[in-house]
mmCIF file of C-alpha atoms in Angstrom:
data_model
loop_
_atom_site.group_PDB
_atom_site.id
_atom_site.type_symbol
_atom_site.label_atom_id
_atom_site.label_comp_id
_atom_site.label_asym_id
_atom_site.label_seq_id
_atom_site.Cartn_x
_atom_site.Cartn_y
_atom_site.Cartn_z
ATOM 1 C CA MET A 13 2.354 -17.977 -28.038
ATOM 2 C CA GLY A 14 -0.757 -18.740 -26.029
ATOM 3 C CA ASN A 15 -1.918 -17.959 -22.508
ATOM 4 C CA SER A 16 -0.355 -21.030 -20.914
ATOM 5 C CA LYS A 17 1.290 -20.583 -17.518
ATOM 6 C CA LYS A 18 3.967 -23.065 -18.523
ATOM 7 C CA LYS A 19 7.422 -21.887 -19.466
ATOM 8 C CA ILE A 20 8.490 -21.966 -23.105
ATOM 9 C CA CYS A 21 11.122 -24.554 -23.966
ATOM 10 C CA ILE A 22 13.032 -23.784 -27.175
ATOM 11 C CA VAL A 23 14.427 -27.092 -28.386
ATOM 12 C CA GLY A 24 17.794 -26.523 -30.012
ATOM 13 C CA THR A 25 20.537 -23.951 -29.432
ATOM 14 C CA GLY A 26 21.852 -23.723 -32.991
ATOM 15 C CA GLY A 27 21.506 -20.672 -35.194
ATOM 16 C CA PHE A 28 17.772 -20.944 -35.675
ATOM 17 C CA GLY A 29 17.200 -21.737 -32.007
ATOM 18 C CA ARG A 30 18.926 -18.499 -31.047
ATOM 19 C CA GLU A 31 16.995 -16.584 -33.713
ATOM 20 C CA THR A 32 13.799 -18.015 -32.244
ATOM 21 C CA LEU A 33 14.784 -16.591 -28.865
ATOM 22 C CA CYS A 34 15.253 -13.199 -30.540
ATOM 23 C CA CYS A 35 11.708 -13.485 -31.919
ATOM 24 C CA LEU A 36 10.401 -14.268 -28.446
ATOM 25 C CA ILE A 37 12.262 -11.308 -26.951
ATOM 26 C CA ASP A 38 10.661 -9.005 -29.553
ATOM 27 C CA MET A 39 7.231 -10.483 -28.788
ATOM 28 C CA LEU A 40 7.714 -9.663 -25.115
ATOM 29 C CA ALA A 41 9.182 -6.203 -25.695
ATOM 30 C CA ASN A 42 6.145 -4.202 -24.520
ATOM 31 C CA THR A 43 4.841 -6.605 -21.899
ATOM 32 C CA GLY A 44 7.309 -6.030 -19.095
ATOM 33 C CA ILE A 45 8.101 -9.759 -19.139
ATOM 34 C CA ARG A 46 11.677 -10.876 -19.639
ATOM 35 C CA ALA A 47 12.521 -13.926 -21.683
ATOM 36 C CA THR A 48 14.688 -15.135 -18.798
ATOM 37 C CA GLU A 49 11.498 -15.431 -16.731
ATOM 38 C CA VAL A 50 9.479 -17.503 -19.182
ATOM 39 C CA ALA A 51 11.865 -19.416 -21.453
ATOM 40 C CA CYS A 52 14.701 -21.919 -21.545
ATOM 41 C CA PHE A 53 16.651 -23.843 -24.155
ATOM 42 C CA MET A 54 16.812 -27.639 -24.286
ATOM 43 C CA VAL A 55 19.418 -29.940 -25.840
ATOM 44 C CA ASP A 56 20.155 -33.644 -25.698
ATOM 45 C CA ASP A 57 22.097 -34.515 -22.576
ATOM 46 C CA GLU A 58 25.311 -35.313 -24.450
ATOM 47 C CA TYR A 59 25.323 -31.830 -26.028
ATOM 48 C CA LEU A 60 24.897 -29.906 -22.786
ATOM 49 C CA ASN A 61 28.129 -27.911 -22.932
ATOM 50 C CA GLU A 62 26.763 -24.558 -21.755
ATOM 51 C CA LYS A 63 24.200 -23.969 -19.017
ATOM 52 C CA ILE A 64 23.345 -20.433 -20.145
ATOM 53 C CA ILE A 65 23.124 -19.152 -23.736
ATOM 54 C CA MET A 66 22.164 -15.545 -24.514
ATOM 55 C CA GLY A 67 21.109 -15.182 -20.893
ATOM 56 C CA ILE A 68 18.709 -18.138 -21.025
ATOM 57 C CA ASN A 69 19.077 -21.350 -19.029
ATOM 58 C CA VAL A 70 19.787 -24.540 -20.952
ATOM 59 C CA ILE A 71 18.334 -27.814 -19.660
ATOM 60 C CA PRO A 72 19.139 -31.380 -20.739
ATOM 61 C CA ARG A 73 16.379 -33.393 -22.351
ATOM 62 C CA SER A 74 16.305 -35.676 -19.296
ATOM 63 C CA GLN A 75 14.961 -32.759 -17.248
ATOM 64 C CA PHE A 76 12.141 -31.879 -19.651
ATOM 65 C CA ARG A 77 8.675 -32.277 -18.134
ATOM 66 C CA ALA A 78 5.572 -31.840 -20.264
ATOM 67 C CA GLU A 79 3.634 -30.457 -17.305
ATOM 68 C CA LEU A 80 6.147 -27.618 -16.907
ATOM 69 C CA TYR A 81 6.891 -26.539 -20.460
ATOM 70 C CA ASP A 82 5.286 -25.695 -23.785
ATOM 71 C CA ALA A 83 7.799 -26.761 -26.422
ATOM 72 C CA VAL A 84 8.788 -25.246 -29.751
ATOM 73 C CA VAL A 85 11.329 -27.159 -31.846
ATOM 74 C CA ALA A 86 13.748 -24.696 -33.423
ATOM 75 C CA VAL A 87 15.750 -27.040 -35.650
ATOM 76 C CA GLY A 88 15.979 -26.225 -39.337
ATOM 77 C CA SER A 89 15.878 -29.703 -40.863
ATOM 78 C CA PRO A 90 12.254 -30.872 -41.298
ATOM 79 C CA LYS A 91 13.216 -34.525 -40.825
ATOM 80 C CA ASP A 92 15.226 -33.801 -37.679
ATOM 81 C CA ARG A 93 12.386 -31.662 -36.353
ATOM 82 C CA LYS A 94 9.897 -34.482 -36.893
ATOM 83 C CA LYS A 95 12.205 -36.953 -35.158
ATOM 84 C CA ILE A 96 12.535 -34.644 -32.150
ATOM 85 C CA VAL A 97 8.768 -34.132 -31.879
ATOM 86 C CA GLU A 98 8.183 -37.882 -32.057
ATOM 87 C CA GLY A 99 10.767 -38.396 -29.312
ATOM 88 C CA LEU A 100 9.193 -35.978 -26.828
ATOM 89 C CA PRO A 101 6.598 -37.226 -24.328
ATOM 90 C CA PRO A 102 3.190 -37.863 -25.937
ATOM 91 C CA ASP A 103 1.516 -35.332 -23.629
ATOM 92 C CA THR A 104 3.853 -32.520 -24.707
ATOM 93 C CA THR A 105 2.072 -29.307 -25.665
ATOM 94 C CA TYR A 106 3.481 -26.938 -28.263
ATOM 95 C CA THR A 107 3.476 -23.199 -28.611
ATOM 96 C CA SER A 108 4.066 -21.053 -31.701
ATOM 97 C CA ILE A 109 6.427 -18.086 -31.913
ATOM 98 C CA ILE A 110 5.315 -15.352 -34.337
ATOM 99 C CA HIS A 111 7.370 -12.184 -34.699
ATOM 100 C CA PRO A 112 5.381 -8.948 -34.262
ATOM 101 C CA THR A 113 6.457 -7.642 -37.675
ATOM 102 C CA ALA A 114 4.982 -10.644 -39.502
ATOM 103 C CA VAL A 115 1.932 -9.663 -41.566
ATOM 104 C CA ILE A 116 -0.660 -12.415 -41.291
ATOM 105 C CA SER A 117 -4.326 -11.939 -42.133
ATOM 106 C CA SER A 118 -7.218 -13.244 -40.069
ATOM 107 C CA TRP A 119 -7.868 -15.818 -42.803
ATOM 108 C CA VAL A 120 -4.725 -17.826 -42.114
ATOM 109 C CA GLU A 121 -4.383 -21.021 -40.062
ATOM 110 C CA ILE A 122 -0.987 -21.969 -38.669
ATOM 111 C CA GLY A 123 -0.470 -25.279 -36.868
ATOM 112 C CA GLU A 124 0.958 -25.645 -33.396
ATOM 113 C CA GLY A 125 4.677 -25.533 -32.751
ATOM 114 C CA SER A 126 5.365 -23.184 -35.676
ATOM 115 C CA ILE A 127 7.851 -20.308 -35.891
ATOM 116 C CA VAL A 128 7.249 -17.244 -38.082
ATOM 117 C CA THR A 129 10.146 -14.792 -38.206
ATOM 118 C CA ALA A 130 10.462 -11.082 -38.924
ATOM 119 C CA GLY A 131 9.130 -9.630 -42.162
ATOM 120 C CA THR A 132 7.131 -12.683 -43.223
ATOM 121 C CA ILE A 133 3.899 -12.023 -45.133
ATOM 122 C CA ILE A 134 1.035 -14.532 -45.391
ATOM 123 C CA THR A 135 -1.964 -13.148 -47.241
ATOM 124 C CA CYS A 136 -5.357 -14.890 -47.046
ATOM 125 C CA ASN A 137 -7.049 -18.292 -47.057
ATOM 126 C CA VAL A 138 -3.794 -20.072 -46.292
ATOM 127 C CA LYS A 139 -3.560 -23.216 -44.176
ATOM 128 C CA ILE A 140 -0.185 -24.283 -42.780
ATOM 129 C CA GLY A 141 0.386 -27.512 -40.850
ATOM 130 C CA LYS A 142 2.151 -28.185 -37.560
ATOM 131 C CA HIS A 143 5.772 -27.391 -36.732
ATOM 132 C CA ALA A 144 6.335 -25.084 -39.697
ATOM 133 C CA GLN A 145 9.210 -22.614 -39.883
ATOM 134 C CA LEU A 146 8.972 -19.492 -42.019
ATOM 135 C CA ASN A 147 12.243 -17.641 -42.143
ATOM 136 C CA LEU A 148 13.017 -13.955 -42.660
ATOM 137 C CA HIS A 149 10.974 -12.088 -45.294
ATOM 138 C CA SER A 150 9.274 -15.132 -46.781
ATOM 139 C CA THR A 151 5.949 -14.530 -48.549
ATOM 140 C CA ILE A 152 3.031 -16.894 -49.107
ATOM 141 C CA GLY A 153 0.202 -15.958 -51.464
ATOM 142 C CA HIS A 154 -3.504 -16.646 -51.219
ATOM 143 C CA ASP A 155 -5.221 -20.037 -51.073
ATOM 144 C CA CYS A 156 -2.157 -22.158 -50.327
ATOM 145 C CA VAL A 157 -2.421 -25.455 -48.437
ATOM 146 C CA ILE A 158 0.793 -26.540 -46.732
ATOM 147 C CA GLY A 159 1.625 -29.709 -44.796
ATOM 148 C CA ASP A 160 3.459 -30.378 -41.544
ATOM 149 C CA TYR A 161 7.153 -29.613 -40.950
ATOM 150 C CA PHE A 162 7.241 -27.088 -43.776
ATOM 151 C CA THR A 163 10.321 -24.845 -43.887
ATOM 152 C CA THR A 164 11.342 -21.751 -45.795
ATOM 153 C CA ALA A 165 14.813 -20.271 -45.660
ATOM 154 C CA PRO A 166 14.992 -16.446 -45.934
ATOM 155 C CA ALA A 167 13.326 -14.547 -48.799
ATOM 156 C CA VAL A 168 11.299 -17.402 -50.278
ATOM 157 C CA ASN A 169 8.365 -16.288 -52.451
ATOM 158 C CA ILE A 170 5.368 -18.576 -52.941
ATOM 159 C CA SER A 171 2.527 -17.640 -55.276
ATOM 160 C CA GLY A 172 -1.165 -18.358 -54.782
ATOM 161 C CA PHE A 173 -3.098 -21.652 -54.994
ATOM 162 C CA CYS A 174 -0.047 -23.803 -54.239
ATOM 163 C CA GLU A 175 -0.197 -27.115 -52.377
ATOM 164 C CA PHE A 176 2.738 -28.613 -50.479
ATOM 165 C CA GLY A 177 3.003 -31.957 -48.714
ATOM 166 C CA ASN A 178 4.823 -32.734 -45.488
ATOM 167 C CA LEU A 179 8.554 -32.269 -44.875
ATOM 168 C CA VAL A 180 9.121 -29.743 -47.644
ATOM 169 C CA TYR A 181 12.145 -27.425 -47.363
ATOM 170 C CA ILE A 182 12.568 -24.409 -49.648
ATOM 171 C CA GLY A 183 15.979 -22.716 -49.812
ATOM 172 C CA THR A 184 16.909 -19.044 -49.687
ATOM 173 C CA ASN A 185 15.557 -16.837 -52.499
ATOM 174 C CA ALA A 186 13.684 -19.703 -54.173
ATOM 175 C CA SER A 187 10.346 -18.935 -55.805
ATOM 176 C CA VAL A 188 7.298 -21.031 -56.599
ATOM 177 C CA ARG A 189 4.864 -20.313 -59.428
ATOM 178 C CA ASP A 190 1.130 -20.192 -58.741
ATOM 179 C CA ARG A 191 -0.911 -23.443 -58.680
ATOM 180 C CA VAL A 192 2.147 -25.642 -58.244
ATOM 181 C CA ARG A 193 1.837 -28.848 -56.206
ATOM 182 C CA ILE A 194 4.808 -30.348 -54.380
ATOM 183 C CA CYS A 195 4.755 -33.821 -52.825
ATOM 184 C CA ASP A 196 6.195 -34.921 -49.459
ATOM 185 C CA ASN A 197 9.934 -35.044 -48.699
ATOM 186 C CA VAL A 198 11.146 -32.450 -51.193
ATOM 187 C CA THR A 199 14.077 -30.060 -50.778
ATOM 188 C CA ILE A 200 14.261 -27.009 -53.039
ATOM 189 C CA GLY A 201 17.730 -25.515 -53.453
ATOM 190 C CA MET A 202 18.785 -21.907 -52.988
ATOM 191 C CA GLY A 203 17.552 -19.596 -55.744
ATOM 192 C CA ALA A 204 15.597 -22.312 -57.535
ATOM 193 C CA THR A 205 12.487 -21.490 -59.561
ATOM 194 C CA ILE A 206 9.626 -23.992 -59.416
ATOM 195 C CA LEU A 207 7.423 -23.728 -62.510
ATOM 196 C CA LYS A 208 5.599 -27.067 -62.471
ATOM 197 C CA ASP A 209 4.375 -29.767 -60.107
ATOM 198 C CA ILE A 210 6.866 -31.964 -58.257
ATOM 199 C CA THR A 211 5.564 -35.503 -57.828
ATOM 200 C CA GLU A 212 8.765 -37.324 -56.840
ATOM 201 C CA GLU A 213 10.642 -36.735 -53.591
ATOM 202 C CA GLY A 214 14.221 -35.535 -53.782
ATOM 203 C CA ILE A 215 16.373 -32.426 -54.152
ATOM 204 C CA TYR A 216 15.555 -29.874 -56.856
ATOM 205 C CA ILE A 217 17.891 -27.109 -58.039
ATOM 206 C CA GLY A 218 18.185 -24.553 -60.818
ATOM 207 C CA ASN A 219 16.038 -22.235 -62.920
ATOM 208 C CA PRO A 220 13.781 -23.855 -63.901
ATOM 209 C CA ALA A 221 14.299 -26.420 -61.161
ATOM 210 C CA ARG A 222 15.237 -29.991 -61.999
ATOM 211 C CA ARG A 223 15.747 -33.030 -59.804
ATOM 212 C CA LEU A 224 19.294 -33.655 -58.658
ATOM 213 C CA GLU A 225 20.063 -37.237 -59.575
ATOM 214 C CA LYS A 226 21.967 -39.386 -57.109
ATOM 215 C CA LYS A 227 25.426 -40.497 -58.269
#
């Protein structure tokens, strides 16, 4: 979260959207600033069923103005997140939400619009693209290079020297061996173990992980 005087617009009111608000509340805990003063939720107009969620105003997308808000897209699906970003005005600016308990060294780059939740550890010489989401207690080892719209579910463990493309999703408790490369548009299932490079998009499950063939 930067020094912008704009309000923060959390796009999405689902589970992860509400968890993102909790992260923001924790970030503001010692500042004397209330989340109600600086933040709102946003949903598509047809889904505007509640005007207040967890004490925060909800606005329809038709009322979003880039000059008033810094956005952060809190939707778990990488593909949906990309679609939302592409649908927002081209002059939209993005903020990142990073929980105060996350351990991130000075030698880490995280792209705009990213969300890093409680207990996450990112060591050193790591570069992460835009609109990433790192969920509870995920760890990323040294010298990793990670693309845009990257997502970890809780308790993912990634070893050093890994390279991931864009739109990669890694499920809860999955682990990735060191020096593994994963291409774009890959989903790793819950508890999977990745021991070798993935060069073909798709869904991978198991230990060791294998591609789930379409029926």
